Amino acid sequence: MAARLFRNARLVSMADPADLVPIEQAAILAVDGRIAYAGPEDGLPAAARGAEAIDLEGRLVTPGLIDCHTHLVHGGDRAREFELRLAGAGYEEIARAGGGIVSTVAATRAAGEDGLVRSALARLDRLIAEGVTTVEVKSGYGLDLQTELAQLRAARRLAEERKVTVSTTFLGLHALPPEYRDDRAGYLARVRDALLPAVAAEGLADSVDAFCEGIAFSPAEVDAFFATARRLGLAVRLHADQLSDLGGAALAARHRALSADHLEYTNEAGVAAMAETGTVAVLLPGAFYTLRETKLPPVELFRRHGVAMAVATDCNPGTSPLTSPLLAMNMAATLFRLTVAECLAGLTINAAAALGLAGDTGSIVAGKWCDLAVWDAERPAELVYRLGFNPLAARYWRGE
């Protein structure tokens, strides 16, 4: 691709996550999809001469949004469980009765890879329509070798169908599959000896994840899983401290995890451990809202210890059927009391860090991919405070 010049922009680069004051009359020069210059138009380099020019007509420009925690690829839905929760059933009650994750496993196994791609594209398109240029997609609804690989292949195929960057995660410890209900040790051995090596050998996952919780997997089980994953060269992330404090944040930090996610019950020692290793705290207000949780994540502790906070939709069929990153930002502000700057950083530069991609995306600076969201908005606050409102005017992925 030749050089492309975006001019007449009001630029919020997120180079400084706390600075939301737009650079007026700004320009962005992209060469072969990467940013060569971003700043005031009067500072454009000579390389801008002859570039294809696109007039953004004074619109607000931010980095393309990054949804760093989703379960986009799955079969079926769990609307029935939503009804049960409305009638008073709790998360654990539904899970122990054979609902929850296990019910999605059956639908996912039956869908086939092509069916998984088709259904995921509909959800992905909703994210793209609100400015998402990078999305993370987890497996974890197959719980057998064939379907886990199919989920990961389907996730990789999304990037062939749409102009979007896809980061894949093997969620190897999500729930016990029904066929291993009475053989927990057998399933853990199967994941260690068959699933993890196959995922690594095929290069299908950028990282691995686990659900560390009383209804899922213990810290000791996750610790062994992560140790194996790290030996295979895979980065790790963790669903941590969502429903109880099992020390998940500290466990994630011990393995130098890219992120620990949920974190409602995380204690200060866990926060300090995350700060020491640079592990990003991924906040998921959609799940908090859907499950009617009341225990807030320790946002003040994250601030005090300097832990970067990301925000994501957690799009999944059971506990966060959310495909709006803009609404996720509003929820993070309203429910968790994040500032506008924290919300926008949470879906840009900090989300990139949670995926290990901060060197390539998440801010509009020279050297990174030219991933842009162009908004019909005067101030960044408009992206956070309005409900049911999508001011996206244009979206560019790698300059296109």
XYZ file of C-alpha atoms in Angstrom, residues 13-14 17 63-69 132-136 165-167 206-207 235-237 257-259 261 278-282 308-312 342-365 368-369 371:
64
model
C -3.243 9.693 20.237
C -3.239 7.965 23.671
C -3.115 7.757 28.421
C -6.754 4.617 18.197
C -8.950 1.797 16.949
C -10.600 0.083 19.917
C -9.220 -3.194 21.257
C -11.536 -5.750 22.869
C -9.024 -7.789 24.849
C -11.331 -10.403 26.429
C -12.835 -2.274 17.128
C -9.699 -3.034 15.107
C -8.213 -5.744 17.368
C -10.084 -8.486 19.211
C -9.053 -11.352 21.451
C -6.436 -8.275 14.085
C -7.363 -11.414 16.026
C -5.425 -12.608 19.064
C -1.117 -16.649 21.181
C -1.726 -17.353 24.877
C 2.008 -16.604 27.300
C -0.619 -16.882 30.031
C -3.709 -14.967 31.177
C 0.774 -13.277 33.054
C -0.121 -10.681 30.465
C -3.369 -10.066 32.322
C -9.285 -10.627 34.387
C 3.280 -5.442 34.898
C 0.250 -7.745 34.695
C -2.726 -5.783 33.352
C -6.024 -5.774 35.247
C -8.829 -6.452 32.756
C -2.799 -0.619 34.244
C -6.527 -1.219 33.816
C -8.102 -2.500 30.607
C -11.813 -2.779 29.855
C -13.424 -5.453 27.656
C -9.210 5.344 32.169
C -12.075 3.988 30.063
C -10.516 5.042 26.766
C -7.071 3.808 27.793
C -8.775 0.602 28.876
C -9.980 -0.077 25.347
C -6.818 1.148 23.594
C -3.277 1.219 24.977
C -3.905 -0.840 28.125
C -5.927 -3.400 26.178
C -3.007 -3.710 23.764
C -0.687 -4.373 26.715
C -3.060 -7.063 27.993
C -2.521 -8.892 24.685
C 1.217 -8.270 24.472
C 0.592 -6.017 21.442
C 1.437 -2.569 22.811
C 4.419 -2.314 20.470
C 2.128 -2.557 17.442
C -1.184 -0.936 18.316
C -3.178 0.867 21.015
C -1.862 4.388 20.410
C -1.335 6.600 17.385
C 2.444 6.958 17.320
C 2.635 1.261 15.077
C -0.065 -0.028 12.771
C -5.478 1.500 13.351
